[in-house]
PDB file of C-alpha atoms in Angstrom:
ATOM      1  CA  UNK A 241     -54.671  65.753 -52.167  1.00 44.00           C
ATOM      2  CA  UNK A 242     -53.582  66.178 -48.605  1.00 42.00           C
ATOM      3  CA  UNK A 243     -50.464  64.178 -49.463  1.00 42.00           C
ATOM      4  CA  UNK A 244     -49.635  66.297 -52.355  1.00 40.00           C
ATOM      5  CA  UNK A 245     -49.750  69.519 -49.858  1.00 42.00           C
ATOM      6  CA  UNK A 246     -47.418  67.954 -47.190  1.00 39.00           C
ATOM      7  CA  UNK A 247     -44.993  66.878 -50.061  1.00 41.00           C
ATOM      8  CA  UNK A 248     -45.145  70.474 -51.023  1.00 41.00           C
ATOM      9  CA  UNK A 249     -44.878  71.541 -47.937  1.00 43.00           C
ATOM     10  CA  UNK A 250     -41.801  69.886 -47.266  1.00 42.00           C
ATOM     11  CA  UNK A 251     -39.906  70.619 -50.570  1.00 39.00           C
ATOM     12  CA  UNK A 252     -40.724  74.179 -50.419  1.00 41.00           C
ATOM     13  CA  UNK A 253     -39.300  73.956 -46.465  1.00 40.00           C
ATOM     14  CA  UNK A 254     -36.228  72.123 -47.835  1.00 38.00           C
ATOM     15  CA  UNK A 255     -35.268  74.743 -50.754  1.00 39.00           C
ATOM     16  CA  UNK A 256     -35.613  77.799 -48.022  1.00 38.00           C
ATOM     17  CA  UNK A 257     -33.597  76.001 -45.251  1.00 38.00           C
ATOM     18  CA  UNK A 258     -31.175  75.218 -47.868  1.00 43.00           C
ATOM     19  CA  UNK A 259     -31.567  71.528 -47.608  1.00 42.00           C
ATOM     20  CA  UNK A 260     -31.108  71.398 -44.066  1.00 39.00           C
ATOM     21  CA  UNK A 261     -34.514  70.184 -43.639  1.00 37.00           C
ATOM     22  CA  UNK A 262     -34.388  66.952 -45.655  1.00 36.00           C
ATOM     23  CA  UNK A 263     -32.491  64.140 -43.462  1.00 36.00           C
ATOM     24  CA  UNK A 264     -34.923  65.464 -40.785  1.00 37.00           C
ATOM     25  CA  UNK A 265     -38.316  64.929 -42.945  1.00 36.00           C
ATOM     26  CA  UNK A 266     -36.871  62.020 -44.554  1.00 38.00           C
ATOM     27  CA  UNK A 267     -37.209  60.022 -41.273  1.00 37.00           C
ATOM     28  CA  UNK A 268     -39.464  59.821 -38.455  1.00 38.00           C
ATOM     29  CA  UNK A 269     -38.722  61.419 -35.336  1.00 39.00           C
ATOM     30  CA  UNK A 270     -38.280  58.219 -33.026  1.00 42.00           C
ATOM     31  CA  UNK A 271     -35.436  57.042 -35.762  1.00 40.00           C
ATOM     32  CA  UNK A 272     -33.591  60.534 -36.212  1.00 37.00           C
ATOM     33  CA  UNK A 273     -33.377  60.748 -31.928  1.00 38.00           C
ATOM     34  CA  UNK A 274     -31.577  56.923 -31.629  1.00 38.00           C
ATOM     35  CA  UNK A 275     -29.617  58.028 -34.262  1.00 37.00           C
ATOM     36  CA  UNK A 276     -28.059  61.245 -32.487  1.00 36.00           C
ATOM     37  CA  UNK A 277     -28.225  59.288 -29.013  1.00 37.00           C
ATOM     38  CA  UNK A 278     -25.614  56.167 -30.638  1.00 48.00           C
ATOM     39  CA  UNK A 279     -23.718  58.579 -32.179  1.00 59.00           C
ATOM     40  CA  UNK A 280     -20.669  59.364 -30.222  1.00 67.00           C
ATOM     41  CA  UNK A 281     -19.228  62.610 -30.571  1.00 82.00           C
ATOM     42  CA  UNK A 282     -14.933  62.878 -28.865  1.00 80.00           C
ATOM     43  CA  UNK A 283     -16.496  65.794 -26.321  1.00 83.00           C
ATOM     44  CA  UNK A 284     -19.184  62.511 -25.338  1.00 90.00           C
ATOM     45  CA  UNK A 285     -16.007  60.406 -24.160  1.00 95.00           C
ATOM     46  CA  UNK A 286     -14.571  60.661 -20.647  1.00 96.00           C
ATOM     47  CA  UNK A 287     -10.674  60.953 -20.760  1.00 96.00           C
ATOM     48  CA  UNK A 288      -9.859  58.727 -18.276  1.00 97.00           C
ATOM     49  CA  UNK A 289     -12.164  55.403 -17.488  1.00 98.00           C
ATOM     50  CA  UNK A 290     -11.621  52.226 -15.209  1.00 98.00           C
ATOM     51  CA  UNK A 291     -12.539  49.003 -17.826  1.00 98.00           C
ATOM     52  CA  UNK A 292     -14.807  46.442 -16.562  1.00 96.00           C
ATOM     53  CA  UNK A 293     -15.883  43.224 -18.148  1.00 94.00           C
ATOM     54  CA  UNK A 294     -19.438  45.735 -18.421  1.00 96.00           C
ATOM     55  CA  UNK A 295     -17.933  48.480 -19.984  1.00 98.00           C
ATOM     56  CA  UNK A 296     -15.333  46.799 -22.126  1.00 98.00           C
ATOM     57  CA  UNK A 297     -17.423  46.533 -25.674  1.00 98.00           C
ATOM     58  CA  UNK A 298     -18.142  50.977 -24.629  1.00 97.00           C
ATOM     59  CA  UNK A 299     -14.552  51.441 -24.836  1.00 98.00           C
ATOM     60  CA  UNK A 300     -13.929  49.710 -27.630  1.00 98.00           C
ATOM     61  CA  UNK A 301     -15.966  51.825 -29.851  1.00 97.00           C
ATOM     62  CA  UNK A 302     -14.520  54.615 -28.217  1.00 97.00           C
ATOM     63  CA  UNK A 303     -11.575  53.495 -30.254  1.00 97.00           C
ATOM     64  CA  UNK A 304     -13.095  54.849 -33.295  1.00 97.00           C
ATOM     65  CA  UNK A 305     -13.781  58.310 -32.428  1.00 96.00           C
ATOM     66  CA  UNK A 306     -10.354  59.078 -30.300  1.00 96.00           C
ATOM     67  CA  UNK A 307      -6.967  56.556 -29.505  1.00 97.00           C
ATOM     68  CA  UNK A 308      -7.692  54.215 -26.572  1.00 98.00           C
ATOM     69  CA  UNK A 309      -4.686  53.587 -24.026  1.00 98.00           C
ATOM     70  CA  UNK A 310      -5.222  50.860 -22.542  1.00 98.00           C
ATOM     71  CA  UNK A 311      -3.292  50.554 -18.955  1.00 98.00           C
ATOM     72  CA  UNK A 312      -3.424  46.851 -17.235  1.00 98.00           C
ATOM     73  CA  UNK A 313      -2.614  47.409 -13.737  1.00 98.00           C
ATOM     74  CA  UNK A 314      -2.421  46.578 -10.355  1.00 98.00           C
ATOM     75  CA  UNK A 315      -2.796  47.859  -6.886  1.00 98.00           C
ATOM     76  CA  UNK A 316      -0.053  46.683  -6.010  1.00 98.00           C
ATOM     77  CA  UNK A 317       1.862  47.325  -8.448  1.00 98.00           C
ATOM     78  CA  UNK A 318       4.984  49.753  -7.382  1.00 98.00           C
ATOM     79  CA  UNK A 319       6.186  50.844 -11.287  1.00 98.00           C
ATOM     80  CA  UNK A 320       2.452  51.177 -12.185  1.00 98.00           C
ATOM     81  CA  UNK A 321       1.592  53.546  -8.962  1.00 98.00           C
ATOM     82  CA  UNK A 322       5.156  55.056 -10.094  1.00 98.00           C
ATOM     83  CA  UNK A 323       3.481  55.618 -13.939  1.00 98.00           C
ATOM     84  CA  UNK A 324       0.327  56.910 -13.267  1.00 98.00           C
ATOM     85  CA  UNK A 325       0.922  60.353 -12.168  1.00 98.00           C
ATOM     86  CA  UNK A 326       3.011  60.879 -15.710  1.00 98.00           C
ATOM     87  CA  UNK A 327      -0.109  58.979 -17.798  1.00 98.00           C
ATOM     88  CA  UNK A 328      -2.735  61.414 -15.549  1.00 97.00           C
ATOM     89  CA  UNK A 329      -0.704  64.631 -16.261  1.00 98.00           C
ATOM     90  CA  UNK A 330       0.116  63.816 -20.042  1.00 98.00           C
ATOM     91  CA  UNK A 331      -3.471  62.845 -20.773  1.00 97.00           C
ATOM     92  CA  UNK A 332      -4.523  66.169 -18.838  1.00 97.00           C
ATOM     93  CA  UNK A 333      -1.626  67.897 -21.732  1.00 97.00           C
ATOM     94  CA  UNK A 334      -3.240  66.590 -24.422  1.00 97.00           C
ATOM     95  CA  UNK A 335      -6.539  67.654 -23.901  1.00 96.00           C
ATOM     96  CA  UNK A 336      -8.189  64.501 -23.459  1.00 93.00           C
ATOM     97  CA  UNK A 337      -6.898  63.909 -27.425  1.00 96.00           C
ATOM     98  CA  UNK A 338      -6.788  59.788 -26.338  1.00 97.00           C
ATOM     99  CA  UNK A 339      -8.684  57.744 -23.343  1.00 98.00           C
ATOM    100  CA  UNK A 340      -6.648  56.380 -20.149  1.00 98.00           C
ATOM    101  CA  UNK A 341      -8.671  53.269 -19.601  1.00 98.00           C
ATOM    102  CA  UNK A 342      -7.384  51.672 -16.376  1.00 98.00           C
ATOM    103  CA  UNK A 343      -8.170  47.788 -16.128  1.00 98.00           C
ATOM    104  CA  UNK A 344      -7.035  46.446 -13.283  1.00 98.00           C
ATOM    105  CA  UNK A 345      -5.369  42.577 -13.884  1.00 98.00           C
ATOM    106  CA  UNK A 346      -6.435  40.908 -10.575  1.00 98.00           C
ATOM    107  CA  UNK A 347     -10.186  42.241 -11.200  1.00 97.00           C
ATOM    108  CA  UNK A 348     -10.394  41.448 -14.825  1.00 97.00           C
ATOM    109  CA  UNK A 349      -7.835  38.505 -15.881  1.00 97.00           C
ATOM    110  CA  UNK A 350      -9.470  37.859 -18.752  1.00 97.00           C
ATOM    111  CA  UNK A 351      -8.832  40.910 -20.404  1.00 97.00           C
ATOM    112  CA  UNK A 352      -5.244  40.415 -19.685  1.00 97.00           C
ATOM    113  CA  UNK A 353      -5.524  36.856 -20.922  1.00 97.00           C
ATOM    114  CA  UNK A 354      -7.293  38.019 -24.115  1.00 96.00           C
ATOM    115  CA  UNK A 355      -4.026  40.424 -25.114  1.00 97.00           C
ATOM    116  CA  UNK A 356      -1.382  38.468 -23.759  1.00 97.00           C
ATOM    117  CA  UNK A 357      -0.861  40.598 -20.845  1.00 98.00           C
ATOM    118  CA  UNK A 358       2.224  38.964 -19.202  1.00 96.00           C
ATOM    119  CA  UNK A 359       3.628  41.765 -17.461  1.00 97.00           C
ATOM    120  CA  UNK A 360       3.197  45.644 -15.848  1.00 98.00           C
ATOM    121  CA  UNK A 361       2.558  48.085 -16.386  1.00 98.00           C
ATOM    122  CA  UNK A 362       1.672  47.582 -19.858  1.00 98.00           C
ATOM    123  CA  UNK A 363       0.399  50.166 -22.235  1.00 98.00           C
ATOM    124  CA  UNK A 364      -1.759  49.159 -25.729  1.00 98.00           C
ATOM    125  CA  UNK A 365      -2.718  51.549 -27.986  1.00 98.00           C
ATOM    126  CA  UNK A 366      -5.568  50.822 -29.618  1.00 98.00           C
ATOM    127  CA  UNK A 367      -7.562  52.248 -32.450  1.00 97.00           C
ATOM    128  CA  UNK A 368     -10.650  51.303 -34.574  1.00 97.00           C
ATOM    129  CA  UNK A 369     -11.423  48.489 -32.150  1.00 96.00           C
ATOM    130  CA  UNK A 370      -7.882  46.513 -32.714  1.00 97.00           C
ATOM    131  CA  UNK A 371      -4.568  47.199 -30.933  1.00 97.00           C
ATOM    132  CA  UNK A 372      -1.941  49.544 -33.434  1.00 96.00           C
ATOM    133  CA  UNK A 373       1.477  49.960 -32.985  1.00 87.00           C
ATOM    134  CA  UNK A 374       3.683  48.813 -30.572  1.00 90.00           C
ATOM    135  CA  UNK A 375       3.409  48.213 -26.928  1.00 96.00           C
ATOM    136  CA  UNK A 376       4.757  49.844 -23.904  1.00 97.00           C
ATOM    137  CA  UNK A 377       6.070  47.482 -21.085  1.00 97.00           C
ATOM    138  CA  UNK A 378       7.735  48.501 -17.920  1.00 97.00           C
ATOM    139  CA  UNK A 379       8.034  52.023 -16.345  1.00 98.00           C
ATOM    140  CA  UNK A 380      11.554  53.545 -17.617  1.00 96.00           C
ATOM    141  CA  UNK A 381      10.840  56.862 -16.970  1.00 97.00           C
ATOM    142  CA  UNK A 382       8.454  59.903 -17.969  1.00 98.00           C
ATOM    143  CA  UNK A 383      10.113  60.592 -21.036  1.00 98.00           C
ATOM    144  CA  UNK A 384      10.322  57.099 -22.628  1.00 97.00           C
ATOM    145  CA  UNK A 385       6.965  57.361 -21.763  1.00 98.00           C
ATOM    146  CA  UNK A 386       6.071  60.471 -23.517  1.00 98.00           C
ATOM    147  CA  UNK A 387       7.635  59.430 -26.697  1.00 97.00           C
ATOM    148  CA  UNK A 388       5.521  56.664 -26.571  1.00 97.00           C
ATOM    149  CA  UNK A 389       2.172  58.750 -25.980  1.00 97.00           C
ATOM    150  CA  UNK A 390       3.153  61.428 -28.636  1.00 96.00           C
ATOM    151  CA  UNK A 391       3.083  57.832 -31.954  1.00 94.00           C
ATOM    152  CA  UNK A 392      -0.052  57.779 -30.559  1.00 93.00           C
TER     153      UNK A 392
END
């Protein structure tokens, strides 16, 4: 009988809040909280992040929710110290609408390895996990550079 009152209960709850009630009475509480916690929302993810072997796989579902840049560079590096004022500035333009992920070649080689990474500054655009559209090699100027960003 008791049963029969909390199904009541929460049908009658249901129809009043318009169904809003449902998903959250359809699950236990423990399920419905690691659901919002893995969900990532674009105001969740930072606009610009340094990649580490670490954070790589965090990044990569970034991807899904907002374009990931990916910049392989170097310390020492002149033409990438030369880009990354423009990359800083344009991401800051665009409202955070893609990530600047910084990985650094001499710390993580095998990232560079695992895209073919044969030169820098290179730029890879990538979306739903894989790498879309073309690359970006070389620093030729801001506004080669902001044509690039803006086929994003």
């Amino acid at each position: 009988m008791r049963q029969y009152r909390l199904a009541f209960a929460a049908l009658a709850a249901t129809m009043l809040l318009g169904g809003a009630a449902a998903p959250a009475l359809a699950s236990p509480p423990a399920a419905s909280q690691a659901t919002a916690t893995a969900a990532t929302t674009a105001a969740d993810i930072p606009n610009v992040v340094d990649v580490t072997a670490a954070n790589y796989q965090q990044v990569m579902q970034w991807s899904h929710t907002k374009p990931v840049v990916l910049d392989f560079t170097a310390s020492w590096c002149y033409w990438c110290k030369k880009q990354d004022p423009y990359l800083r500035q344009y991401n800051t333009a665009d409202n955070g609408a893609w990530v600047l992920a910084k990985v650094d070649v001499d710390r993580n080689p095998d990232l560079a390895r695992r895209y073919g990474v044969r030169g820098i500054p290179a730029l890879l655009n990538i979306q739903n996990g894989t790498e879309a559209g073309s690359r970006h090699v070389g620093f030729d100027g801001p506004a080669s550079l902001r044509t690039w960003l803006n086929n994003l």
